């Protein structure tokens, strides 16, 4: 499976808001498996950004959640888990 995020939202204005990262999921043959699927969430609680990827990347030992001090770092962790480019 491979997932591609198609929305890159700005950080929310309220600390307790949750950001949903949605995109398309493709099977190993490259065929569309699901469209507009919830891929990951980013939430700001107690000054850190918590990230959680809901789509497995198929790599043993991969960690699909964590926390970072900034929104951009958390977003980059999601992209790294999905093997996508970061900003």
Short mmCIF file of C-alpha atoms in Angstrom, two decimals:
data_model
loop_
_atom_site.label_atom_id
_atom_site.label_comp_id
_atom_site.label_asym_id
_atom_site.label_seq_id
_atom_site.Cartn_x
_atom_site.Cartn_y
_atom_site.Cartn_z
CA UNK A 1 0.00 0.00 0.00
CA UNK A 2 1.11 3.55 -0.69
CA UNK A 3 -0.69 6.70 0.49
CA UNK A 4 -0.42 10.22 -0.90
CA UNK A 5 -1.69 13.22 1.07
CA UNK A 6 -3.58 15.63 -1.16
CA UNK A 7 -4.24 18.39 1.37
CA UNK A 8 -1.62 20.36 3.26
CA UNK A 9 -3.53 22.50 5.75
CA UNK A 10 -2.06 25.32 7.78
CA UNK A 11 -1.81 24.86 11.56
CA UNK A 12 -5.09 25.47 13.38
CA UNK A 13 -5.65 28.66 15.32
CA UNK A 14 -6.83 26.84 18.46
CA UNK A 15 -4.44 24.58 20.34
CA UNK A 16 -6.94 21.77 20.81
CA UNK A 17 -7.91 21.56 17.13
CA UNK A 18 -7.17 18.40 15.21
CA UNK A 19 -5.97 18.45 11.60
CA UNK A 20 -6.96 15.58 9.33
CA UNK A 21 -4.63 14.75 6.46
CA UNK A 22 -6.58 13.05 3.69
CA UNK A 23 -5.47 11.51 0.44
CA UNK A 24 -5.57 8.53 -1.87
CA UNK A 25 -4.36 5.03 -1.05
CA UNK A 26 -2.95 2.76 -3.77
CA UNK A 27 -2.31 -0.98 -3.70
CA UNK A 28 1.09 -2.53 -4.43
CA UNK A 29 0.28 -2.65 -8.16
CA UNK A 30 -0.33 1.11 -8.20
CA UNK A 31 -4.09 0.85 -8.58
CA UNK A 32 -6.35 3.19 -6.61
CA UNK A 33 -7.55 1.32 -3.52
CA UNK A 34 -9.36 4.12 -1.64
CA UNK A 35 -9.88 7.79 -2.41
CA UNK A 36 -10.15 10.67 0.05
CA UNK A 37 -9.12 8.38 2.92
CA UNK A 38 -8.09 9.66 6.37
CA UNK A 39 -4.33 9.08 6.32
CA UNK A 40 -3.09 10.89 9.43
CA UNK A 41 -4.05 13.31 12.17
CA UNK A 42 -2.08 16.12 13.79
CA UNK A 43 -3.18 17.50 17.16
CA UNK A 44 -1.65 20.24 19.29
CA UNK A 45 -1.85 19.43 23.00
CA UNK A 46 0.28 20.86 25.80
CA UNK A 47 2.58 22.78 23.43
CA UNK A 48 3.60 19.76 21.31
CA UNK A 49 2.20 18.42 18.05
CA UNK A 50 1.06 14.81 18.24
CA UNK A 51 1.01 12.94 14.92
CA UNK A 52 -0.63 9.60 14.12
CA UNK A 53 -0.62 7.86 10.74
CA UNK A 54 -3.61 5.55 10.22
CA UNK A 55 -2.29 3.80 7.07
CA UNK A 56 0.44 1.16 7.56
CA UNK A 57 3.60 1.61 5.51
CA UNK A 58 4.48 -2.10 5.47
CA UNK A 59 7.90 -1.69 7.08
CA UNK A 60 8.64 -3.79 10.16
CA UNK A 61 9.43 -1.71 13.22
CA UNK A 62 8.03 1.53 11.83
CA UNK A 63 6.51 3.84 14.42
CA UNK A 64 3.26 5.38 13.21
CA UNK A 65 2.85 8.04 15.91
CA UNK A 66 4.81 10.47 18.02
CA UNK A 67 5.13 14.10 18.99
CA UNK A 68 7.19 17.09 17.89
CA UNK A 69 7.58 20.68 19.08
CA UNK A 70 6.32 22.23 15.81
CA UNK A 71 3.58 21.60 13.26
CA UNK A 72 6.09 21.41 10.39
CA UNK A 73 8.21 18.82 12.18
CA UNK A 74 5.14 16.68 12.89
CA UNK A 75 4.00 16.99 9.27
CA UNK A 76 7.49 15.99 8.11
CA UNK A 77 7.37 12.92 10.40
CA UNK A 78 4.09 11.88 8.76
CA UNK A 79 5.64 12.31 5.31
CA UNK A 80 8.78 10.42 6.32
CA UNK A 81 6.64 7.52 7.55
CA UNK A 82 4.83 7.53 4.20
CA UNK A 83 8.11 7.96 2.24
CA UNK A 84 6.98 11.29 0.79
CA UNK A 85 8.86 14.54 0.34
CA UNK A 86 8.84 17.01 3.23
CA UNK A 87 8.71 20.79 3.28
#
